[in-house]
Short mmCIF file of C-alpha atoms in Angstrom, two decimals:
data_model
loop_
_atom_site.label_atom_id
_atom_site.label_comp_id
_atom_site.label_asym_id
_atom_site.label_seq_id
_atom_site.Cartn_x
_atom_site.Cartn_y
_atom_site.Cartn_z
CA UNK K 730 83.52 29.69 98.19
CA UNK K 731 86.20 28.46 95.81
CA UNK K 732 84.27 29.90 92.88
CA UNK K 733 84.01 33.25 94.62
CA UNK K 734 87.77 33.44 95.28
CA UNK K 735 88.53 32.50 91.67
CA UNK K 736 86.22 35.24 90.43
CA UNK K 737 87.88 37.78 92.71
CA UNK K 738 91.31 36.90 91.30
CA UNK K 739 90.07 37.25 87.74
CA UNK K 740 88.60 40.68 88.50
CA UNK K 741 91.95 41.99 89.81
CA UNK K 742 93.92 40.49 86.98
CA UNK K 743 97.52 41.74 86.93
CA UNK K 744 96.71 44.99 88.71
CA UNK K 745 98.73 45.84 91.80
CA UNK K 746 96.76 45.82 95.05
CA UNK K 747 97.23 49.32 96.47
CA UNK K 748 95.55 48.97 99.87
CA UNK K 749 93.90 46.26 101.93
CA UNK K 750 90.95 47.44 104.00
CA UNK K 751 89.90 45.59 107.11
CA UNK K 752 86.12 45.66 107.02
CA UNK K 753 85.94 44.78 110.71
CA UNK K 754 87.86 47.93 111.69
CA UNK K 755 85.66 50.67 113.15
CA UNK K 756 85.78 54.29 111.95
CA UNK K 757 88.39 56.38 113.85
CA UNK K 758 86.97 58.75 116.42
CA UNK K 759 88.04 62.36 116.94
CA UNK K 760 90.12 61.26 119.94
CA UNK K 761 91.94 58.68 117.80
CA UNK K 762 92.86 61.30 115.20
CA UNK K 763 94.05 63.69 117.88
CA UNK K 764 96.35 61.03 119.33
CA UNK K 765 97.92 60.43 115.91
CA UNK K 766 98.98 64.08 115.66
CA UNK K 767 100.29 64.40 119.21
CA UNK K 768 103.74 63.23 118.13
CA UNK K 769 104.03 65.59 115.15
CA UNK K 770 106.46 68.48 115.72
CA UNK K 771 104.94 71.23 113.57
CA UNK K 772 107.72 73.74 114.30
CA UNK K 773 110.32 71.32 113.08
CA UNK K 774 108.25 70.33 110.07
CA UNK K 775 107.58 73.91 109.06
CA UNK K 776 111.28 74.73 109.21
CA UNK K 777 112.35 71.73 107.17
CA UNK K 778 112.00 72.62 103.48
CA UNK K 779 112.89 69.06 102.47
CA UNK K 780 109.71 67.82 104.09
CA UNK K 781 107.59 70.09 101.91
CA UNK K 782 106.09 72.21 104.70
CA UNK K 783 105.34 75.85 103.83
CA UNK K 784 104.06 78.68 105.96
CA UNK K 785 101.16 80.82 104.78
CA UNK K 786 103.54 83.72 104.04
CA UNK K 787 105.78 81.46 101.97
CA UNK K 788 102.86 80.20 99.93
CA UNK K 789 101.68 83.76 99.19
CA UNK K 790 105.12 85.25 98.53
CA UNK K 791 105.89 86.27 94.94
CA UNK K 792 108.99 84.93 93.25
CA UNK K 793 111.90 87.37 93.38
CA UNK K 794 114.55 86.89 90.69
CA UNK K 795 116.48 90.09 91.46
CA UNK K 796 120.21 90.00 92.12
CA UNK K 797 119.99 92.81 94.67
CA UNK K 798 117.15 94.35 96.66
CA UNK K 799 117.42 97.94 97.92
CA UNK K 800 115.03 98.31 100.83
CA UNK K 801 115.92 101.61 102.51
CA UNK K 802 112.71 103.34 101.45
CA UNK K 803 109.77 103.02 103.84
CA UNK K 804 107.11 103.84 101.24
CA UNK K 805 106.43 103.40 97.54
CA UNK K 806 109.38 104.12 95.23
CA UNK K 807 108.41 106.59 92.49
CA UNK K 808 111.62 107.01 90.49
CA UNK K 809 114.99 105.39 89.85
CA UNK K 810 117.90 106.31 87.61
CA UNK K 811 121.41 105.00 86.92
CA UNK K 812 124.43 107.24 86.55
CA UNK K 813 125.22 107.47 82.81
CA UNK K 814 129.00 107.60 83.21
CA UNK K 815 129.52 104.17 84.78
CA UNK K 816 126.11 102.65 85.62
CA UNK K 817 127.59 101.88 89.03
CA UNK K 818 125.39 104.25 91.04
CA UNK K 819 121.64 104.60 91.37
CA UNK K 820 119.42 107.34 92.73
CA UNK K 821 115.90 106.63 93.94
CA UNK K 822 113.06 108.73 95.31
CA UNK K 823 109.96 107.70 97.17
CA UNK K 824 106.77 108.35 99.06
CA UNK K 825 108.76 108.68 102.28
CA UNK K 826 110.02 112.15 101.13
CA UNK K 827 113.51 110.74 100.73
CA UNK K 828 116.07 110.29 98.00
CA UNK K 829 119.01 107.90 98.20
CA UNK K 830 122.20 107.64 96.16
CA UNK K 831 123.51 104.10 96.45
CA UNK K 832 125.95 101.65 94.92
CA UNK K 833 124.49 99.13 92.52
CA UNK K 834 127.02 96.40 93.29
CA UNK K 835 126.09 95.94 96.95
CA UNK K 836 123.26 98.38 97.75
CA UNK K 837 125.37 100.50 100.11
CA UNK K 838 123.98 104.02 100.60
CA UNK K 839 126.51 106.70 99.67
CA UNK K 840 124.34 109.54 100.93
CA UNK K 841 120.73 110.53 101.54
CA UNK K 842 119.17 113.49 99.71
CA UNK K 843 117.59 115.17 102.71
CA UNK K 844 115.33 118.17 103.15
CA UNK K 845 112.40 117.26 100.92
CA UNK K 846 108.92 117.99 102.25
CA UNK K 847 106.86 115.83 99.90
CA UNK K 848 107.16 112.61 97.90
CA UNK K 849 110.31 112.54 95.75
CA UNK K 850 109.02 111.84 92.25
CA UNK K 851 112.00 112.87 90.10
CA UNK K 852 115.66 111.91 90.47
CA UNK K 853 118.49 111.69 87.94
CA UNK K 854 122.21 112.20 87.35
CA UNK K 855 123.78 114.83 85.12
CA UNK K 856 125.35 113.72 81.82
CA UNK K 857 128.79 113.30 83.45
CA UNK K 858 127.39 111.79 86.70
CA UNK K 859 129.05 114.52 88.77
CA UNK K 860 125.72 115.98 89.90
CA UNK K 861 122.45 114.41 90.96
CA UNK K 862 119.09 116.17 91.14
CA UNK K 863 116.03 115.25 93.19
CA UNK K 864 112.61 116.87 92.99
CA UNK K 865 109.47 116.42 95.05
CA UNK K 866 105.77 116.88 94.29
CA UNK K 867 105.65 120.27 96.02
CA UNK K 868 108.16 121.63 93.52
CA UNK K 869 111.33 121.67 95.61
CA UNK K 870 114.34 120.79 93.43
CA UNK K 871 117.72 120.02 94.97
CA UNK K 872 121.09 119.31 93.33
CA UNK K 873 123.91 117.44 95.02
CA UNK K 874 127.59 117.02 94.15
CA UNK K 875 128.20 113.27 94.08
CA UNK K 876 131.92 113.44 94.98
CA UNK K 877 131.48 115.54 98.12
CA UNK K 878 127.90 114.38 98.90
CA UNK K 879 126.93 118.00 99.51
CA UNK K 880 123.92 119.99 98.36
CA UNK K 881 125.10 122.68 95.94
CA UNK K 882 121.85 124.26 94.72
CA UNK K 883 118.10 124.31 95.28
CA UNK K 884 115.04 126.01 93.82
CA UNK K 885 111.29 125.84 94.33
CA UNK K 886 108.72 125.89 91.53
CA UNK K 887 105.04 124.98 91.38
CA UNK K 888 103.92 121.36 91.59
CA UNK K 889 106.60 119.38 89.73
CA UNK K 890 105.65 117.14 86.77
CA UNK K 891 109.01 116.07 85.31
CA UNK K 892 112.71 116.89 85.36
CA UNK K 893 115.57 116.19 82.95
CA UNK K 894 119.25 117.09 82.61
CA UNK K 895 120.75 118.56 79.45
CA UNK K 896 122.70 115.98 77.47
CA UNK K 897 126.06 117.76 77.47
CA UNK K 898 125.97 120.62 80.01
CA UNK K 899 125.13 121.17 83.70
CA UNK K 900 121.71 122.50 82.74
CA UNK K 901 118.50 121.22 84.31
CA UNK K 902 114.98 121.43 82.85
CA UNK K 903 111.72 120.88 84.73
CA UNK K 904 108.02 121.04 83.90
CA UNK K 905 105.38 122.28 86.33
CA UNK K 906 101.65 121.80 86.81
CA UNK K 907 100.96 125.39 85.74
CA UNK K 908 102.43 124.61 82.31
CA UNK K 909 105.69 126.48 82.71
CA UNK K 910 109.03 124.88 81.85
CA UNK K 911 112.07 126.00 83.81
CA UNK K 912 115.71 125.82 82.73
CA UNK K 913 118.62 126.47 85.11
CA UNK K 914 122.40 126.51 84.89
CA UNK K 915 123.66 124.57 87.91
CA UNK K 916 125.03 125.55 90.35
CA UNK K 917 125.12 129.17 89.14
CA UNK K 918 121.33 129.38 89.11
CA UNK K 919 120.85 131.37 85.87
CA UNK K 920 117.22 130.77 84.92
CA UNK K 921 114.92 130.89 81.90
CA UNK K 922 111.19 130.15 81.83
CA UNK K 923 109.19 128.88 78.86
CA UNK K 924 105.54 129.85 79.26
CA UNK K 925 102.54 127.83 78.07
CA UNK K 926 98.76 128.38 77.64
CA UNK K 927 98.16 127.34 81.22
CA UNK K 928 97.74 123.54 81.22
CA UNK K 929 100.09 121.01 82.75
CA UNK K 930 103.46 120.35 81.08
CA UNK K 931 103.25 116.61 81.71
CA UNK K 932 106.42 115.32 79.99
CA UNK K 933 109.50 116.66 78.24
CA UNK K 934 112.86 115.76 76.74
CA UNK K 935 116.01 117.52 75.56
CA UNK K 936 116.86 116.59 71.97
CA UNK K 937 120.33 115.14 71.25
CA UNK K 938 121.53 118.36 69.56
CA UNK K 939 121.22 120.11 72.94
CA UNK K 940 119.60 123.13 71.28
CA UNK K 941 115.95 122.08 71.38
CA UNK K 942 113.51 120.55 73.82
CA UNK K 943 110.15 118.91 73.19
CA UNK K 944 107.34 119.22 75.73
CA UNK K 945 103.96 117.47 75.87
CA UNK K 946 100.95 119.11 77.52
CA UNK K 947 97.72 118.06 79.17
CA UNK K 948 95.61 119.44 76.30
CA UNK K 949 97.28 117.07 73.78
CA UNK K 950 99.57 119.70 72.27
CA UNK K 951 103.26 119.03 71.59
CA UNK K 952 105.66 121.99 71.48
CA UNK K 953 109.26 122.17 70.31
CA UNK K 954 111.27 124.90 72.05
CA UNK K 955 114.48 126.66 71.03
CA UNK K 956 116.44 126.61 74.28
CA UNK K 957 118.66 129.55 73.36
CA UNK K 958 116.05 131.89 71.91
CA UNK K 959 113.20 130.78 74.19
CA UNK K 960 110.60 130.57 71.42
CA UNK K 961 108.54 127.71 69.98
CA UNK K 962 109.75 126.11 66.75
CA UNK K 963 106.83 123.75 66.09
CA UNK K 964 103.39 123.36 67.65
CA UNK K 965 101.51 120.11 66.95
CA UNK K 966 97.85 120.43 67.84
CA UNK K 967 94.32 119.90 66.54
CA UNK K 968 93.90 116.87 64.31
CA UNK K 969 97.69 116.45 64.15
CA UNK K 970 98.03 116.54 67.92
CA UNK K 971 96.79 114.06 70.49
CA UNK K 972 93.15 114.01 71.55
CA UNK K 973 94.01 113.73 75.22
CA UNK K 974 96.77 114.46 77.72
CA UNK K 975 100.26 113.30 76.81
CA UNK K 976 101.85 110.72 79.09
CA UNK K 977 105.32 109.98 77.70
CA UNK K 978 107.82 110.64 74.92
CA UNK K 979 111.15 109.44 73.57
CA UNK K 980 113.54 110.54 70.83
CA UNK K 981 115.73 108.42 68.56
CA UNK K 982 119.52 108.43 68.64
CA UNK K 983 120.13 111.28 66.19
CA UNK K 984 117.15 113.34 67.35
CA UNK K 985 115.42 113.34 63.97
CA UNK K 986 112.28 111.68 65.35
CA UNK K 987 110.22 111.96 68.51
CA UNK K 988 107.66 109.36 69.62
CA UNK K 989 104.84 110.56 71.88
CA UNK K 990 102.17 108.68 73.84
CA UNK K 991 98.82 109.81 75.21
CA UNK K 992 95.72 108.75 77.10
CA UNK K 993 93.99 108.73 73.69
CA UNK K 994 95.51 105.25 73.16
CA UNK K 995 97.74 106.45 70.33
CA UNK K 996 101.46 106.92 69.80
CA UNK K 997 102.60 109.49 67.23
CA UNK K 998 105.89 109.71 65.36
CA UNK K 999 106.98 113.30 64.71
CA UNK K 1000 109.75 114.61 62.44
CA UNK K 1001 111.67 117.11 64.58
CA UNK K 1002 112.94 119.13 61.59
CA UNK K 1003 109.51 119.79 60.07
CA UNK K 1004 107.15 119.22 63.01
CA UNK K 1005 105.07 116.88 60.85
CA UNK K 1006 103.41 113.72 62.17
CA UNK K 1007 104.81 110.89 60.04
CA UNK K 1008 103.22 107.94 61.80
CA UNK K 1009 100.32 107.02 64.09
CA UNK K 1010 100.29 103.75 66.03
CA UNK K 1011 97.42 102.16 67.99
CA UNK K 1012 96.16 98.69 68.82
CA UNK K 1013 92.72 97.41 67.81
CA UNK K 1014 91.30 97.06 71.34
CA UNK K 1015 91.88 100.67 72.30
CA UNK K 1016 89.83 100.36 75.48
CA UNK K 1017 90.84 98.51 78.60
CA UNK K 1018 88.76 95.60 79.76
CA UNK K 1019 85.67 96.80 81.58
CA UNK K 1020 86.07 100.36 80.32
CA UNK K 1021 83.01 102.57 80.01
CA UNK K 1022 84.70 104.81 77.50
CA UNK K 1023 85.86 107.50 79.92
CA UNK K 1024 89.23 109.03 79.12
CA UNK K 1025 90.71 108.05 82.46
CA UNK K 1026 89.71 104.45 81.87
CA UNK K 1027 91.02 104.28 78.30
CA UNK K 1028 93.89 102.01 77.35
CA UNK K 1029 96.36 104.87 77.48
CA UNK K 1030 99.93 104.69 76.21
CA UNK K 1031 102.17 104.75 79.27
CA UNK K 1032 105.66 104.36 77.79
CA UNK K 1033 107.35 104.43 74.38
CA UNK K 1034 110.84 103.72 73.09
CA UNK K 1035 113.06 103.38 70.01
CA UNK K 1036 115.13 100.28 69.30
CA UNK K 1037 118.75 101.36 68.71
CA UNK K 1038 119.73 98.59 66.29
CA UNK K 1039 116.59 97.99 64.18
CA UNK K 1040 113.85 100.28 62.78
CA UNK K 1041 111.44 99.24 65.52
CA UNK K 1042 109.49 101.08 68.19
CA UNK K 1043 107.81 99.75 71.33
CA UNK K 1044 104.57 101.05 72.81
CA UNK K 1045 103.33 100.01 76.26
CA UNK K 1046 99.63 100.27 77.14
CA UNK K 1047 97.86 100.52 80.47
CA UNK K 1048 95.73 97.53 79.46
CA UNK K 1049 98.82 95.29 79.60
CA UNK K 1050 99.78 95.17 75.91
CA UNK K 1051 103.35 95.65 74.72
CA UNK K 1052 103.26 96.33 70.97
CA UNK K 1053 106.29 96.29 68.66
CA UNK K 1054 105.88 98.24 65.40
CA UNK K 1055 107.99 98.45 62.25
CA UNK K 1056 108.69 102.16 61.65
CA UNK K 1057 109.18 101.82 57.90
CA UNK K 1058 105.89 100.01 57.24
CA UNK K 1059 104.07 101.17 60.41
CA UNK K 1060 102.82 97.60 60.82
CA UNK K 1061 102.45 95.68 64.07
CA UNK K 1062 105.31 93.18 64.25
CA UNK K 1063 104.69 91.57 67.62
CA UNK K 1064 102.32 91.83 70.53
CA UNK K 1065 102.86 90.65 74.11
CA UNK K 1066 100.02 90.60 76.62
CA UNK K 1067 100.74 91.08 80.29
CA UNK K 1068 98.26 90.36 83.07
CA UNK K 1069 98.69 93.87 84.51
CA UNK K 1070 99.15 97.35 83.06
CA UNK K 1071 102.61 98.28 81.77
CA UNK K 1072 103.87 101.65 82.98
CA UNK K 1073 107.49 101.60 81.79
CA UNK K 1074 109.52 99.94 79.04
CA UNK K 1075 113.21 100.01 78.15
CA UNK K 1076 115.06 98.72 75.09
CA UNK K 1077 118.18 96.74 75.90
CA UNK K 1078 121.28 98.53 74.63
CA UNK K 1079 122.77 97.05 71.46
CA UNK K 1080 120.13 94.34 70.93
CA UNK K 1081 116.49 94.25 69.85
CA UNK K 1082 115.10 93.22 73.24
CA UNK K 1083 112.60 95.16 75.32
CA UNK K 1084 112.32 95.09 79.10
CA UNK K 1085 109.08 96.10 80.85
#
């Protein structure tokens, strides 16, 4: 026996004995285990974060790092815009057929943009933040005076695709599913229509000079319009144009360049003075994971943007890639991969940082 005990000690060495098991103890029955848990207060434990208890909802909840949450909408939110004059107000539109103008500092609703009969997909402030426009999928466009919170103008077009204010005048532009582009003076209502070959006018922008607008169409064509004369200045199509519907566009600070994106997985840089394509940008894996090659499944470009302090552009893809390109060399500078598709990007003002 002495030899056995000595051997046991040598086997343990200097290790700490963690647990002593009584071999004579019988296995606990189901009744024994039930008795052990009778004294546990689960309500108290679940409410005590220090004890490490979490409910199922808490375990599944995503982390929220926002400073403020605006939760007045009862359906998906389709658009949001800040007032350009002070960045103190926001307007949002959603699936619940509602638009809200609210204060960014505390989320208080200043007024509701009522009267829409379909999902509000477009909403933005005028250049001086005195007016705010909301538009729904059915084509009903409404304009409100922010100071008085009153509706001052409305108009109904075909199914609405996009809407944008002029950069220095109370003039509103909108693109429709039938390809037409409308321009109104608000609240007077003077109107001009820019006709197209009959395919959707899917995106558009007013150039910084305020005299021209660029519009992208479902057939891959890009048109530059003279807003005063009502005629096209440049038409980019064929091999120079996109090989699929446009999805987005952006212009640089001085309006000399426009960057367009399409479902064809390419972004194109266009000189606005000549209408010439001066750069084409795409990533190597131009198809999304699991794609069968169909256009709707392609790794389309969903958002583009110019950096305001460096000669860089950003291109966001539906496959989850954010690509940063050098405009001068047209080389890929950086690539970030996200686990989900990216549908919107924004360059931070004054610094070379992108948000998406």
